[in-house]
Coordinates of C-alpha atoms and ligand atoms in Angstrom, one line a residue:
M167 CA 46.1 -81.6 14.1
F168 CA 49.6 -81.0 15.5
G169 CA 51.2 -83.6 17.7
E170 CA 51.4 -83.1 21.5
C171 CA 55.1 -82.8 22.3
H172 CA 54.8 -82.7 26.1
A173 CA 52.1 -84.6 28.0
H174 CA 51.8 -86.6 31.2
M175 CA 49.4 -89.5 30.9
I176 CA 49.6 -90.0 34.7
M177 CA 47.9 -86.6 35.4
D178 CA 44.4 -85.3 34.5
G179 CA 44.8 -81.5 34.6
A180 CA 42.5 -81.2 37.6
N181 CA 43.7 -83.0 40.8
Y182 CA 47.3 -84.4 40.8
R183 CA 46.9 -86.4 44.0
K184 CA 43.7 -88.1 42.9
A185 CA 44.9 -88.7 39.4
V186 CA 48.1 -90.4 40.6
G187 CA 46.3 -92.2 43.3
L188 CA 44.1 -94.1 40.7
H189 CA 47.4 -95.9 39.6
A190 CA 48.8 -96.6 43.0
H191 CA 47.9 -100.3 42.8
G192 CA 48.8 -100.8 39.2
V193 CA 48.0 -98.9 36.1
R194 CA 44.3 -98.6 35.5
D195 CA 43.8 -99.2 31.6
E196 CA 40.4 -97.5 31.4
V197 CA 41.8 -94.2 32.5
V198 CA 44.7 -94.3 30.1
R199 CA 42.3 -95.5 27.3
A200 CA 39.9 -92.6 28.0
H201 CA 43.0 -90.1 27.5
L202 CA 44.1 -91.8 24.4
S203 CA 40.6 -91.7 23.0
A204 CA 40.5 -88.0 23.7
Y205 CA 43.7 -87.5 21.6
Q206 CA 42.2 -89.7 18.8
K207 CA 39.1 -87.4 18.7
L208 CA 41.3 -84.3 18.5
E209 CA 43.1 -86.1 15.6
V210 CA 46.5 -86.0 17.5
H211 CA 48.6 -88.8 16.2
F212 CA 51.8 -88.1 18.0
V213 CA 52.4 -87.8 21.7
R214 CA 55.6 -87.3 23.5
D215 CA 55.2 -88.1 27.4
G216 CA 57.3 -86.6 30.1
G217 CA 57.5 -89.8 32.2
D218 CA 56.1 -90.8 35.5
S219 CA 57.1 -93.1 38.5
F220 CA 54.1 -95.6 38.1
G221 CA 54.6 -96.9 34.6
V222 CA 51.5 -95.1 33.3
S223 CA 53.2 -93.7 30.3
K224 CA 54.9 -97.0 29.5
R225 CA 51.3 -98.6 29.4
A226 CA 50.1 -95.8 27.3
K227 CA 52.7 -96.6 24.8
E228 CA 51.5 -100.2 24.6
L229 CA 47.9 -99.2 24.0
A230 CA 48.5 -96.2 21.8
E231 CA 48.8 -98.1 18.5
E232 CA 45.0 -99.2 18.8
Y233 CA 44.3 -95.5 18.7
G234 CA 46.5 -94.7 15.7
I235 CA 49.0 -92.8 18.0
D236 CA 52.8 -92.7 17.8
Y237 CA 53.5 -92.6 21.5
R238 CA 57.0 -91.8 22.8
T239 CA 58.1 -92.1 26.4
P240 CA 61.2 -91.8 28.6
I241 CA 59.3 -94.2 31.0
F242 CA 60.4 -92.0 34.0
A243 CA 62.2 -88.8 34.3
I244 CA 65.7 -88.6 36.1
H245 CA 66.4 -85.9 38.8
K246 CA 69.3 -85.3 41.1
E247 CA 68.4 -86.2 44.7
G248 CA 67.5 -83.2 46.7
H249 CA 66.3 -81.3 43.6
Y250 CA 62.9 -81.0 42.0
G251 CA 61.6 -84.1 40.1
S252 CA 60.7 -87.0 42.6
I253 CA 57.0 -86.8 41.5
V254 CA 57.8 -87.9 37.9
G255 CA 60.8 -90.1 38.3
R256 CA 63.8 -91.6 39.8
G257 CA 66.9 -89.9 41.6
F258 CA 70.6 -90.1 41.4
R259 CA 73.5 -88.8 43.5
N260 CA 76.4 -89.0 41.3
M261 CA 77.3 -89.7 37.6
K262 CA 77.6 -93.4 38.1
E263 CA 74.0 -93.6 39.4
Y264 CA 72.8 -91.2 36.7
H265 CA 74.2 -93.7 34.1
Q266 CA 72.6 -96.5 35.9
R267 CA 69.2 -94.7 35.5
V268 CA 69.8 -94.3 31.8
L269 CA 70.5 -98.0 31.5
E270 CA 67.3 -98.8 33.5
A271 CA 65.3 -96.5 31.0
K272 CA 66.8 -98.3 28.2
S273 CA 65.9 -101.8 29.6
E274 CA 62.4 -100.8 30.3
G275 CA 61.8 -99.5 26.8
A276 CA 62.5 -95.8 26.8
D277 CA 62.4 -94.0 23.6
F278 CA 64.5 -91.1 25.0
I279 CA 65.9 -89.7 28.4
K280 CA 64.0 -87.0 30.3
I281 CA 66.0 -85.1 32.8
M282 CA 65.1 -82.2 35.3
T283 CA 68.0 -79.5 35.4
T284 CA 66.1 -76.7 37.4
G285 CA 63.1 -76.3 39.6
L286 CA 59.6 -75.1 38.6
L287 CA 57.8 -71.7 38.7
D288 CA 56.5 -70.9 42.1
F289 CA 53.4 -68.9 41.4
A290 CA 52.9 -68.2 45.0
D291 CA 56.3 -66.5 45.1
H292 CA 56.1 -64.0 42.0
G293 CA 56.9 -66.9 39.7
R294 CA 60.4 -67.4 41.0
I295 CA 62.1 -70.7 40.1
T296 CA 62.4 -73.1 43.0
G297 CA 65.6 -74.8 44.1
T298 CA 69.1 -74.3 42.6
P299 CA 69.8 -75.3 39.0
L300 CA 72.3 -78.3 38.3
P301 CA 75.8 -77.0 37.5
A302 CA 76.4 -76.6 33.7
G303 CA 79.3 -79.1 33.8
E304 CA 77.1 -81.7 35.2
V305 CA 74.3 -81.1 32.7
K306 CA 76.8 -81.5 29.9
E307 CA 77.9 -84.8 31.2
M308 CA 74.2 -86.1 31.7
V309 CA 73.5 -85.2 28.0
H310 CA 76.7 -86.9 26.8
I311 CA 76.0 -90.1 28.7
A312 CA 72.5 -90.3 27.3
H313 CA 73.7 -89.6 23.7
E314 CA 76.4 -92.3 24.1
E315 CA 73.6 -94.7 25.1
G316 CA 71.8 -93.7 21.9
F317 CA 69.1 -91.4 23.3
A318 CA 68.0 -87.9 22.7
V319 CA 67.5 -85.9 26.0
M320 CA 64.3 -83.9 26.9
S321 CA 64.9 -81.4 29.7
H322 CA 62.8 -79.7 32.2
T323 CA 64.5 -76.3 32.5
N324 CA 63.7 -72.7 33.5
G325 CA 65.7 -69.5 33.9
V326 CA 68.7 -67.9 32.1
Y327 CA 71.3 -70.0 33.7
G328 CA 69.5 -73.3 33.3
V329 CA 68.6 -72.8 29.6
Q330 CA 72.1 -71.5 28.7
A331 CA 73.7 -74.6 30.4
A332 CA 71.3 -76.8 28.6
L333 CA 72.1 -75.2 25.3
E334 CA 75.8 -75.6 25.9
A335 CA 75.2 -79.2 26.8
G336 CA 73.7 -79.9 23.3
M337 CA 70.3 -80.7 24.7
D338 CA 67.7 -82.0 22.3
S339 CA 64.7 -80.2 23.7
I340 CA 64.2 -77.7 26.5
E341 CA 60.8 -77.8 28.1
H342 CA 59.1 -74.5 29.7
G343 CA 62.2 -72.2 29.3
N344 CA 60.5 -69.6 31.4
F345 CA 62.4 -66.4 32.1
M346 CA 64.9 -66.7 29.2
D347 CA 66.4 -63.2 28.3
E348 CA 66.9 -61.9 24.8
E349 CA 70.5 -63.1 24.7
T350 CA 69.4 -66.7 25.6
V351 CA 66.7 -66.8 22.9
K352 CA 69.3 -65.7 20.4
M353 CA 71.7 -68.5 21.6
L354 CA 68.8 -70.9 21.3
A355 CA 68.3 -69.9 17.6
Q356 CA 72.0 -70.6 16.9
T357 CA 71.7 -74.2 18.2
S358 CA 69.7 -77.3 17.0
T359 CA 67.9 -77.5 20.4
V360 CA 64.0 -77.5 20.2
W361 CA 62.2 -75.2 22.8
V362 CA 58.8 -76.5 23.9
P363 CA 57.5 -73.5 25.8
T364 CA 54.3 -75.1 27.3
L365 CA 52.6 -71.6 27.3
V366 CA 49.3 -72.8 28.6
T367 CA 50.6 -74.2 31.9
V368 CA 50.8 -70.4 32.7
R369 CA 48.1 -68.9 30.5
N370 CA 45.4 -71.3 31.7
L371 CA 45.9 -70.2 35.3
L372 CA 44.8 -66.7 34.5
G373 CA 41.5 -66.1 36.5
C374 CA 41.5 -69.5 38.1
G375 CA 41.6 -67.9 41.5
R376 CA 44.4 -70.0 42.9
Y377 CA 47.2 -67.5 42.1
E378 CA 47.6 -63.7 41.7
D379 CA 46.7 -62.7 38.2
A380 CA 49.3 -60.0 38.1
V381 CA 52.0 -62.6 38.6
I382 CA 50.5 -64.9 36.0
R383 CA 50.2 -62.1 33.5
G384 CA 53.9 -61.1 34.1
I385 CA 55.2 -64.6 33.2
M386 CA 52.7 -64.9 30.3
E387 CA 54.0 -61.6 28.8
A388 CA 57.6 -62.7 29.1
G389 CA 56.7 -65.8 27.4
E390 CA 55.0 -64.0 24.6
R391 CA 58.0 -61.8 24.0
N392 CA 60.4 -64.8 23.9
L393 CA 58.2 -66.7 21.5
A394 CA 58.0 -63.7 19.2
L395 CA 61.8 -63.3 19.4
A396 CA 62.3 -67.1 18.8
Y397 CA 60.0 -67.0 15.7
A398 CA 61.8 -63.9 14.4
K399 CA 65.2 -65.6 14.8
D400 CA 63.8 -68.8 13.3
A401 CA 64.8 -70.9 16.4
K402 CA 63.3 -74.4 16.7
V403 CA 60.1 -74.4 18.6
A404 CA 57.4 -77.2 18.9
L405 CA 54.0 -77.3 20.5
G406 CA 53.5 -79.1 23.7
S407 CA 51.0 -78.2 26.5
D408 CA 52.3 -80.3 29.3
A409 CA 48.7 -81.9 29.1
G410 CA 47.9 -83.3 32.6
A411 CA 49.3 -80.2 34.5
Y412 CA 46.8 -78.2 36.5
M413 CA 44.2 -76.6 34.1
V414 CA 45.6 -78.3 31.2
P415 CA 43.3 -81.4 30.4
H416 CA 44.4 -84.0 27.7
E417 CA 41.0 -83.2 26.0
R418 CA 42.2 -79.7 24.9
G419 CA 45.7 -78.8 26.1
I420 CA 47.2 -78.9 22.7
M421 CA 44.4 -77.1 21.1
D422 CA 44.9 -74.4 23.8
E423 CA 48.7 -74.2 23.0
Y424 CA 48.1 -74.1 19.3
H425 CA 45.6 -71.1 19.7
A426 CA 48.2 -69.4 22.1
F427 CA 50.8 -69.6 19.4
L428 CA 48.5 -68.2 16.7
S429 CA 47.2 -65.4 19.0
I430 CA 50.9 -64.3 19.6
L431 CA 52.4 -64.8 16.2
G432 CA 49.5 -64.5 13.9
D433 CA 47.6 -67.2 12.0
T434 CA 49.7 -67.3 8.8
R435 CA 51.0 -70.0 6.5
E436 CA 54.6 -69.0 7.7
V437 CA 53.7 -69.6 11.4
H438 CA 52.1 -72.9 10.5
E439 CA 55.1 -74.1 8.5
W440 CA 57.4 -73.0 11.3
M441 CA 55.5 -75.1 13.9
I442 CA 55.4 -78.1 11.7
K443 CA 59.2 -77.8 11.4
G444 CA 59.6 -77.9 15.1
E445 CA 57.4 -80.8 15.6
E446 CA 59.3 -82.8 12.8
E447 CA 62.4 -82.1 14.6
I448 CA 61.0 -83.8 17.8
R449 CA 59.7 -86.7 15.9
R450 CA 62.9 -87.3 14.1
R451 CA 65.1 -87.2 17.2
F452 CA 63.2 -88.6 20.0
L453 CA 63.6 -92.3 18.9
P454 CA 66.1 -94.9 20.2
G455 CA 69.2 -95.0 18.0
Y456 CA 70.1 -91.4 18.4
G457 CA 73.1 -90.4 16.5
S458 CA 73.3 -93.7 14.6
Ligands
LIG87 ZN1 55.9 -81.9 32.2

């Protein structure tokens, strides 16, 4: 099976508060082990976590070897104060503090740096992106600092402005990337940035009753068009489901994402080879010692 290039061990795909609450007084190994064993059963041997504030992904990395899993973690995600991201990480107010967070991640054993450059999709508001994106110049400096410290950068980013800023900054991977336009997908294809579309974070919400299906369907269709274009232009794209997100359980998130890719692009050898190439790029870059 393919690797899972975007997961959150701290969440369970059902109830965020409850899942996080389990680890409020220290990481509960049995919970982490249950998820790791789910990956083992799926024959998923590579997992890249998006980080959390409670050290759950850090613990998962320590235990993963027993399950034959190569587990990569940024430990926590880094967000600008006043912007989206506090649920998965630590904040900064200026570049000096950002650099400090990068050094903290390094000393705590991070494999790479995870940052948040835009908000998330608000399904209750026609799928609009929450908050304001970080300015392009700032994103560029953030990527530069992480690279200088020997780390690849994984970025939570949505929207045309956000994705173009990330591409111009030399981002290593862009997560979600909802609402790219055609020009942005073409730009993506001309860079070495890997796009991890996490399609099932949207697709799995269809018919769940929590949101309007028409809104979900609109975002889904835009994602399908962008994926087809990315494939046609041979952009770098990898499979990651954001496992742990609502309606995306660890037990099947990556299988759902895999089937979504195949249903959009067709079940051909070329499509498989393209997906393998994207994952290899993630595995190769998201290790300490970037650029050395
Ligand atoms: Zn995530």
